[in-house]
RNA sequence: UCCCCGAUAGCUCAAUGGUAGAGCACGCGGCUGUUAACCGCGGUGUUCCAGGUUCGAGUCCUGGUCGGGGAGCCA
C-alpha cells in the first residue's frame, strides 16, 4: 500500500505514452461542456489534466466536475505531448479520486491587495510566484551552505537566547529567562561564532536573527535569516575575496538550477550573469567624494527621483546614498574602510589611520541595499577591552569574548549575509517580505 | 519614532453632500480545446470605530483603530 504518486509533474516528460497517477491540488479548473480541464499542482510543477466525458464513466466525470480550486486529488491517466497544453504535456484522465473537496478558496487567480495576501500568507505560498520565490530562497541557502562546506567551513550554530546585546547598538526583543533575568533574542551570532573560529579555523553559523527596530521599508524584517562565516588567520582582503567568491557561487548556482523559477518571476537574468569575481572596491573616502560630486549637480536617485543629499565625512550612508553608489556598477560593490565612529566596537582599525576600520559593506545592484556587512575583528585584547569601555559597554559581559584574545589570539575576519536581501536581489522581487514564508514586520505577527 | 497615503460586497474597486454600484469569485444552465475561457440567469453591505456639522454624510470636521509606502537603523 502506498499513497505516493507514481511520478511527479517535473518528471512527466519521461513518461510520455505511459499511464501515471499524480497526487496534488487543483490550481485551476475550467469546464467546457463535455470537457473538464484541471490544472494540477503537486509542488514540483503544474500540468493540465483533460477529462473527456466519452472516455470516462459518469462517476469519474462527475468527480472531476466536483473539484473546486485547491481541492486535493489523485488523478490517473495517460501522458501525452500536446502543443495546446501550457507545459507542452497533458494527462488524458481515466480516473479521478478526490481526497478533499476544498471549501471556497479565498485567493483567486485575480488580483489581491498586500494586506489580504499577508493575512492569508499560509495559503499564498501555494501561488506560482511565491512558490518560485521560496524555491529560489531554498536554492540560495543550499548554495551558501554548499559553498562553505566545500571550502572546509564547519557549521557552528550559535545561541538565539543571549544574556546581553551583542553589539550594544540596535534594539532587541526581550524575554524573561526563568530566575536569571532578562534574555534577548540574538541580533547576530558573530561574537559566538568567533569562538568556533578559534576552535575549527573556519566556521559559519546560520539561523534566524532578530531586530526590534521599527523599520517599515521593503528591505527590513524584524526576524530574518543570516549566514555568518568567520575565518582565522584572515585579514580584510582575504575576507573580501571569500565574499566575492561566495556571492558569485550562489548567483551562478541559482542561474543554473532555478532558471524556470526566475522566468516565472520575469527576472532579467542578464544582469546576474555579470556577477563573477572580482567585485569593484571603493573606499568610504571615495564614496563620499562621488556622492558629493553627484549631489552638487542635482543628481536624483531611483525609485522616486528625489535629489541625492550631500554627506559630511564621518556620517554613515543613507539608503539613497547606497542606491546611488550601487547603481554605478554592474555587479555588487564593496565600500571599504568606514569611519570607526559609525561602526561596531570590535572592528580592527587601519594602521596609521585610526579614524577608519578594516570593514566592508557589499551593496547589491538595483537598489537592494547592503546584502553583506563584514570586517576584520580586533585581535588584541587590550585594544578590544578599551573599545568596549569607549562604547559604554560592560567588560564583564564580554569576559568570555575577551578570553578568545587571551588564549592564542589571531587576526581573523568574517561577515554576515542576509538571506532575504540576497534572495530578493537575485529573484528581482520588489519586497523582501516575499522571500520568507512568514515575514515578521512591525505590524504583522499573524499568521 | 517621524513624514505621506488608504479603509465601501468574499476579492479588486466605483459612487458633485441627495435611492449603495460594477467586474471577479460563488451557484445553476449551455458549449469537445480551455489558458485569468466565453454566453445566459441569480444575491450581496455595521460604507473601519466613536463623536460632530447638516433637512440629509460613504462623501465634510475632530479623535481613535487597523493597514500600506518611505525615512532613520541595519542584513
XYZ file of N, CA and C (backbone and C1' of nucleotides) in Angstrom, chain B residues 14-75:
434
model
P -11.099 53.461 -6.603
O -12.399 53.458 -7.518
C -13.473 54.237 -7.221
C -14.530 54.130 -8.280
C -15.646 55.148 -8.078
O -15.317 56.398 -8.646
C -16.580 52.996 -8.378
P -15.405 57.699 -7.732
O -16.975 57.773 -7.434
C -17.909 57.949 -8.490
C -19.301 57.751 -7.968
C -19.682 58.618 -6.767
O -20.099 59.917 -7.144
C -20.278 56.371 -6.349
P -18.991 61.092 -6.940
O -19.743 62.380 -6.422
C -20.132 63.378 -7.366
C -19.557 64.700 -6.926
C -19.991 65.133 -5.527
O -18.998 65.987 -4.959
C -20.948 66.579 -7.135
P -18.797 66.072 -3.393
O -20.206 65.647 -2.790
C -20.593 66.129 -1.537
C -21.877 65.450 -1.100
C -23.130 65.894 -1.846
O -24.096 64.850 -1.824
C -23.361 66.393 0.426
P -24.455 64.030 -3.187
O -25.926 63.490 -2.901
C -26.118 62.367 -2.036
C -27.586 62.016 -1.963
C -28.270 61.816 -3.309
O -29.329 60.888 -3.158
C -29.236 63.663 -2.195
P -29.058 59.335 -3.675
O -30.484 58.662 -3.389
C -30.928 58.441 -2.060
C -31.369 57.009 -1.910
C -30.308 55.957 -2.276
O -30.454 54.823 -1.445
C -32.147 55.746 -3.735
P -29.268 54.392 -0.474
O -28.207 53.622 -1.415
C -27.342 54.347 -2.261
C -26.463 53.413 -3.052
C -27.177 52.165 -3.538
O -26.768 51.832 -4.859
C -25.282 51.564 -2.251
P -27.866 51.060 -5.828
O -27.005 50.772 -7.125
C -26.318 49.539 -7.288
C -25.112 49.804 -8.144
C -24.372 48.574 -8.622
O -24.980 48.027 -9.775
C -22.843 50.146 -7.759
P -24.670 46.480 -10.149
O -23.225 46.547 -10.805
C -23.046 47.201 -12.066
C -21.592 47.190 -12.452
C -20.942 45.811 -12.557
O -21.209 45.189 -13.795
C -19.538 47.253 -11.333
P -21.182 43.581 -13.923
O -19.635 43.215 -13.829
C -18.755 43.518 -14.915
C -17.339 43.222 -14.518
C -17.080 41.808 -14.019
O -16.905 40.874 -15.062
C -16.099 43.364 -12.530
P -17.358 39.341 -14.836
O -16.342 38.811 -13.713
C -14.973 38.616 -14.013
C -14.182 38.385 -12.751
C -14.540 37.139 -11.946
O -13.965 35.958 -12.480
C -14.327 38.971 -10.493
P -14.693 34.534 -12.304
O -14.727 34.339 -10.722
C -13.555 33.995 -10.007
C -13.846 33.913 -8.526
C -14.929 32.908 -8.138
O -14.403 31.604 -8.002
C -15.358 34.979 -7.102
P -15.241 30.339 -8.529
O -16.544 30.367 -7.618
C -16.463 30.106 -6.229
C -17.829 30.267 -5.589
C -18.959 29.509 -6.286
O -19.001 28.151 -5.892
C -19.640 31.722 -5.870
P -19.400 27.017 -6.966
O -20.981 27.198 -7.097
C -21.821 26.915 -5.991
C -23.257 27.177 -6.356
C -23.709 26.583 -7.687
O -24.032 25.216 -7.584
C -24.442 28.824 -7.528
P -23.838 24.246 -8.846
O -25.036 24.674 -9.801
C -26.383 24.418 -9.417
C -27.331 24.992 -10.439
C -27.049 24.602 -11.898
O -27.507 23.308 -12.226
C -27.465 26.922 -11.769
P -26.697 22.482 -13.349
O -27.082 23.260 -14.696
C -28.424 23.225 -15.155
C -28.575 24.102 -16.367
C -27.609 23.821 -17.531
O -27.977 22.678 -18.293
C -27.749 26.147 -17.176
P -26.838 21.844 -19.042
O -26.355 22.846 -20.189
C -27.247 23.206 -21.231
C -26.557 24.116 -22.225
C -25.237 23.596 -22.786
O -25.437 22.627 -23.804
C -25.020 25.888 -22.216
P -24.496 21.315 -23.860
O -23.207 21.851 -24.615
C -23.312 22.334 -25.948
C -22.094 23.148 -26.297
C -20.752 22.435 -26.081
O -20.429 21.571 -27.151
C -20.656 24.626 -25.189
P -19.859 20.066 -26.844
O -18.313 20.198 -27.137
C -17.459 20.882 -26.232
C -16.019 20.603 -26.567
C -15.649 20.869 -28.025
O -14.309 21.344 -28.048
C -15.181 18.625 -27.474
P -13.948 22.548 -29.067
O -12.686 23.166 -28.351
C -12.802 23.760 -27.069
C -11.422 24.052 -26.546
C -10.444 24.560 -27.606
O -9.529 25.444 -27.001
C -9.609 22.594 -26.626
P -9.669 27.017 -27.257
O -9.867 27.555 -25.779
C -11.168 27.635 -25.216
C -11.082 27.414 -23.737
C -10.027 28.253 -23.035
O -10.533 29.534 -22.723
C -9.897 25.994 -22.303
P -9.497 30.762 -22.624
O -8.659 30.366 -21.342
C -7.736 31.277 -20.799
C -6.688 30.547 -20.007
C -5.325 31.243 -20.086
O -4.696 31.164 -18.825
C -5.168 29.007 -20.890
P -4.018 32.430 -18.226
O -5.012 32.999 -17.125
C -5.410 32.181 -16.049
C -6.649 32.755 -15.421
C -7.851 32.830 -16.369
O -9.051 32.609 -15.634
C -7.326 34.985 -15.599
P -9.778 31.187 -15.964
O -10.193 31.306 -17.497
C -11.338 32.037 -17.845
C -11.391 32.188 -19.337
C -12.650 32.861 -19.866
O -12.566 34.271 -19.795
C -12.192 30.917 -21.118
P -13.885 35.087 -19.407
O -14.909 34.759 -20.588
C -14.664 35.210 -21.908
C -15.659 34.606 -22.853
C -17.128 34.856 -22.498
O -17.572 36.135 -22.927
C -16.826 32.569 -23.021
P -18.700 36.890 -22.078
O -20.036 36.098 -22.445
C -20.521 36.105 -23.773
C -21.774 35.267 -23.878
C -22.822 35.507 -22.796
O -23.602 36.667 -23.031
C -22.519 33.182 -23.082
P -24.196 37.507 -21.782
O -25.369 36.572 -21.255
C -26.499 36.330 -22.078
C -27.440 35.364 -21.413
C -27.845 35.708 -19.982
O -28.846 36.701 -19.911
C -27.275 33.417 -20.119
P -28.911 37.710 -18.666
O -29.421 36.781 -17.482
C -30.735 36.223 -17.524
C -30.924 35.227 -16.409
C -30.675 35.754 -15.000
O -31.754 36.506 -14.486
C -29.607 33.655 -15.250
P -31.452 37.692 -13.431
O -31.007 36.916 -12.125
C -31.887 35.993 -11.501
C -31.218 35.317 -10.341
C -30.648 36.261 -9.288
O -31.653 36.708 -8.397
C -29.085 34.525 -9.775
P -31.542 38.117 -7.646
O -30.645 37.775 -6.388
C -31.079 36.848 -5.383
C -30.217 36.975 -4.157
C -30.096 38.422 -3.661
O -29.973 38.451 -2.244
C -27.966 37.622 -4.283
P -30.087 39.860 -1.477
O -28.573 40.201 -1.132
C -27.686 39.173 -0.707
C -26.332 39.751 -0.379
C -26.335 41.260 -0.127
O -25.573 41.579 1.014
C -24.713 40.705 -1.783
P -26.450 41.855 2.411
O -25.410 42.680 3.267
C -24.064 42.237 3.376
C -23.170 43.423 3.621
C -23.690 44.398 4.681
O -22.603 44.863 5.455
C -23.350 45.539 2.623
P -22.360 44.211 6.925
O -22.624 45.378 7.973
C -23.808 46.149 7.914
C -23.635 47.421 8.709
C -22.327 48.165 8.442
O -22.547 49.564 8.570
C -22.432 47.550 10.714
P -22.736 50.441 7.271
O -21.450 50.212 6.370
C -20.199 50.702 6.813
C -19.229 50.830 5.669
C -18.366 52.083 5.757
O -17.070 51.764 5.262
C -19.518 52.083 3.717
P -15.826 52.423 5.976
O -15.748 51.660 7.357
C -15.699 50.237 7.420
C -15.115 49.821 8.741
C -15.634 50.628 9.925
O -16.863 50.132 10.412
C -13.273 50.530 9.978
P -17.947 51.138 11.038
O -17.316 51.480 12.454
C -17.091 50.457 13.411
C -16.492 51.046 14.655
C -17.218 52.267 15.210
O -18.336 51.909 16.001
C -14.896 52.704 15.123
P -19.610 52.880 16.098
O -19.048 54.084 16.969
C -18.580 53.852 18.293
C -18.104 55.142 18.909
C -19.007 56.340 18.661
O -20.121 56.358 19.510
C -16.755 56.944 18.275
P -21.378 57.322 19.204
O -20.823 58.712 19.727
C -21.245 59.903 19.125
C -20.270 61.018 19.422
C -20.603 62.319 18.712
O -21.549 63.082 19.434
C -18.375 61.751 18.237
P -22.876 63.565 18.671
O -22.283 64.761 17.801
C -21.567 65.803 18.452
C -20.797 66.632 17.470
C -21.615 67.309 16.380
O -22.272 68.467 16.832
C -19.659 66.359 15.442
P -23.706 68.898 16.170
O -23.268 69.481 14.756
C -22.427 70.624 14.682
C -22.118 70.969 13.238
C -23.337 71.056 12.326
O -24.000 72.304 12.428
C -21.643 69.775 11.280
P -25.638 72.328 12.557
O -26.129 71.757 11.154
C -25.806 72.438 9.937
C -26.204 71.599 8.750
C -27.631 71.073 8.770
O -28.564 72.052 8.345
C -26.149 69.333 8.149
P -29.992 72.202 9.162
O -30.831 70.946 8.674
C -32.039 70.580 9.350
C -32.702 69.450 8.612
C -31.788 68.286 8.261
O -31.637 67.376 9.340
C -33.037 68.903 6.352
P -30.203 66.753 9.646
O -29.909 65.855 8.365
C -30.701 64.689 8.113
C -30.372 64.114 6.757
C -28.913 63.771 6.522
O -28.571 62.518 7.078
C -29.768 64.927 4.650
P -27.076 62.266 7.657
O -26.103 62.406 6.406
C -26.224 61.517 5.281
C -24.850 61.025 4.878
C -24.138 60.194 5.958
O -23.295 59.242 5.311
C -22.882 62.124 5.494
P -23.889 57.787 4.889
O -22.653 57.016 4.280
C -21.611 56.575 5.128
C -20.317 56.501 4.375
C -19.692 57.863 4.053
O -18.876 58.308 5.108
C -19.759 56.517 2.100
P -18.801 59.825 5.523
O -18.289 60.538 4.190
C -16.999 60.254 3.656
C -16.812 60.984 2.344
C -16.849 62.510 2.462
O -15.882 63.082 1.600
C -18.545 61.756 0.971
P -14.547 63.660 2.266
O -15.043 64.912 3.111
C -15.173 66.190 2.516
C -15.550 67.206 3.563
C -14.852 67.038 4.909
O -13.553 67.615 4.909
C -17.165 67.359 5.263
P -12.416 67.028 5.868
O -12.855 67.532 7.300
C -12.854 68.914 7.623
C -13.225 69.117 9.074
C -12.435 68.273 10.056
O -11.186 68.851 10.376
C -14.747 68.110 10.559
P -9.963 67.892 10.788
O -10.355 67.417 12.252
C -10.443 68.359 13.314
C -10.821 67.673 14.600
C -10.029 66.415 14.935
O -8.760 66.700 15.509
C -12.336 66.002 15.268
P -7.561 65.676 15.303
O -7.961 64.438 16.207
C -7.990 64.575 17.620
C -8.633 63.372 18.258
C -7.991 62.023 17.947
O -6.811 61.768 18.685
C -10.341 61.841 17.756
P -5.693 60.786 18.069
O -6.396 59.358 18.049
C -6.616 58.658 19.265
C -7.528 57.483 19.058
C -6.942 56.304 18.294
O -6.093 55.499 19.090
C -9.131 56.736 17.517
P -4.928 54.635 18.410
O -5.684 53.475 17.640
C -6.458 52.532 18.371
C -7.143 51.576 17.423
C -6.226 50.901 16.413
O -5.551 49.783 16.962
C -8.142 51.724 15.302
P -4.070 49.407 16.424
O -4.337 48.838 14.960
C -5.117 47.675 14.779
C -5.484 47.514 13.330
C -4.316 47.513 12.347
O -3.634 46.278 12.295
C -6.032 48.899 11.521
P -2.044 46.248 11.958
O -1.973 46.765 10.450
C -2.292 45.894 9.395
C -2.512 46.642 8.117
C -1.292 47.174 7.402
O -0.552 46.163 6.746
C -3.032 48.754 7.288
P 1.008 46.363 6.420
O 0.989 47.371 5.190
C 0.481 46.949 3.940
C 0.547 48.085 2.950
C 1.910 48.726 2.779
O 2.750 47.994 1.919
C 0.284 50.407 3.024
P 4.360 48.063 2.125
O 4.708 49.540 1.644
C 4.607 49.890 0.272
C 4.942 51.342 0.078
C 6.305 51.779 0.569
O 7.342 51.463 -0.339
C 4.674 53.337 1.258
P 8.822 51.144 0.250
O 9.247 52.520 0.952
C 9.908 53.516 0.202
C 9.999 54.814 0.949
C 11.086 54.944 2.014
O 12.383 55.113 1.464
C 9.092 55.957 2.781
P 13.664 54.676 2.345
O 13.699 55.787 3.484
C 13.996 57.140 3.157
C 14.039 57.972 4.405
C 15.030 57.509 5.468
O 16.334 57.999 5.204
C 12.938 57.968 6.475
P 17.594 57.070 5.474
O 17.696 57.036 7.055
C 18.064 58.198 7.794
C 17.779 57.959 9.257
C 18.481 56.740 9.855
O 19.776 57.049 10.320
C 16.177 56.688 10.391
P 21.023 56.122 9.951
O 20.701 54.771 10.728
C 20.774 54.719 12.145
C 20.235 53.409 12.633
C 20.917 52.166 12.061
O 22.083 51.825 12.773
C 18.560 51.929 11.947
P 23.461 51.508 11.967
O 23.095 50.255 11.069
C 23.528 48.972 11.444
C 22.443 47.975 11.200
C 22.745 46.918 10.150
O 23.453 45.834 10.703
C 20.600 47.850 9.763
P 24.549 44.977 9.807
O 23.715 43.891 9.011
C 24.418 42.802 8.411
C 23.619 42.300 7.239
C 23.192 43.396 6.277
O 24.170 43.604 5.291
C 21.343 42.010 6.839
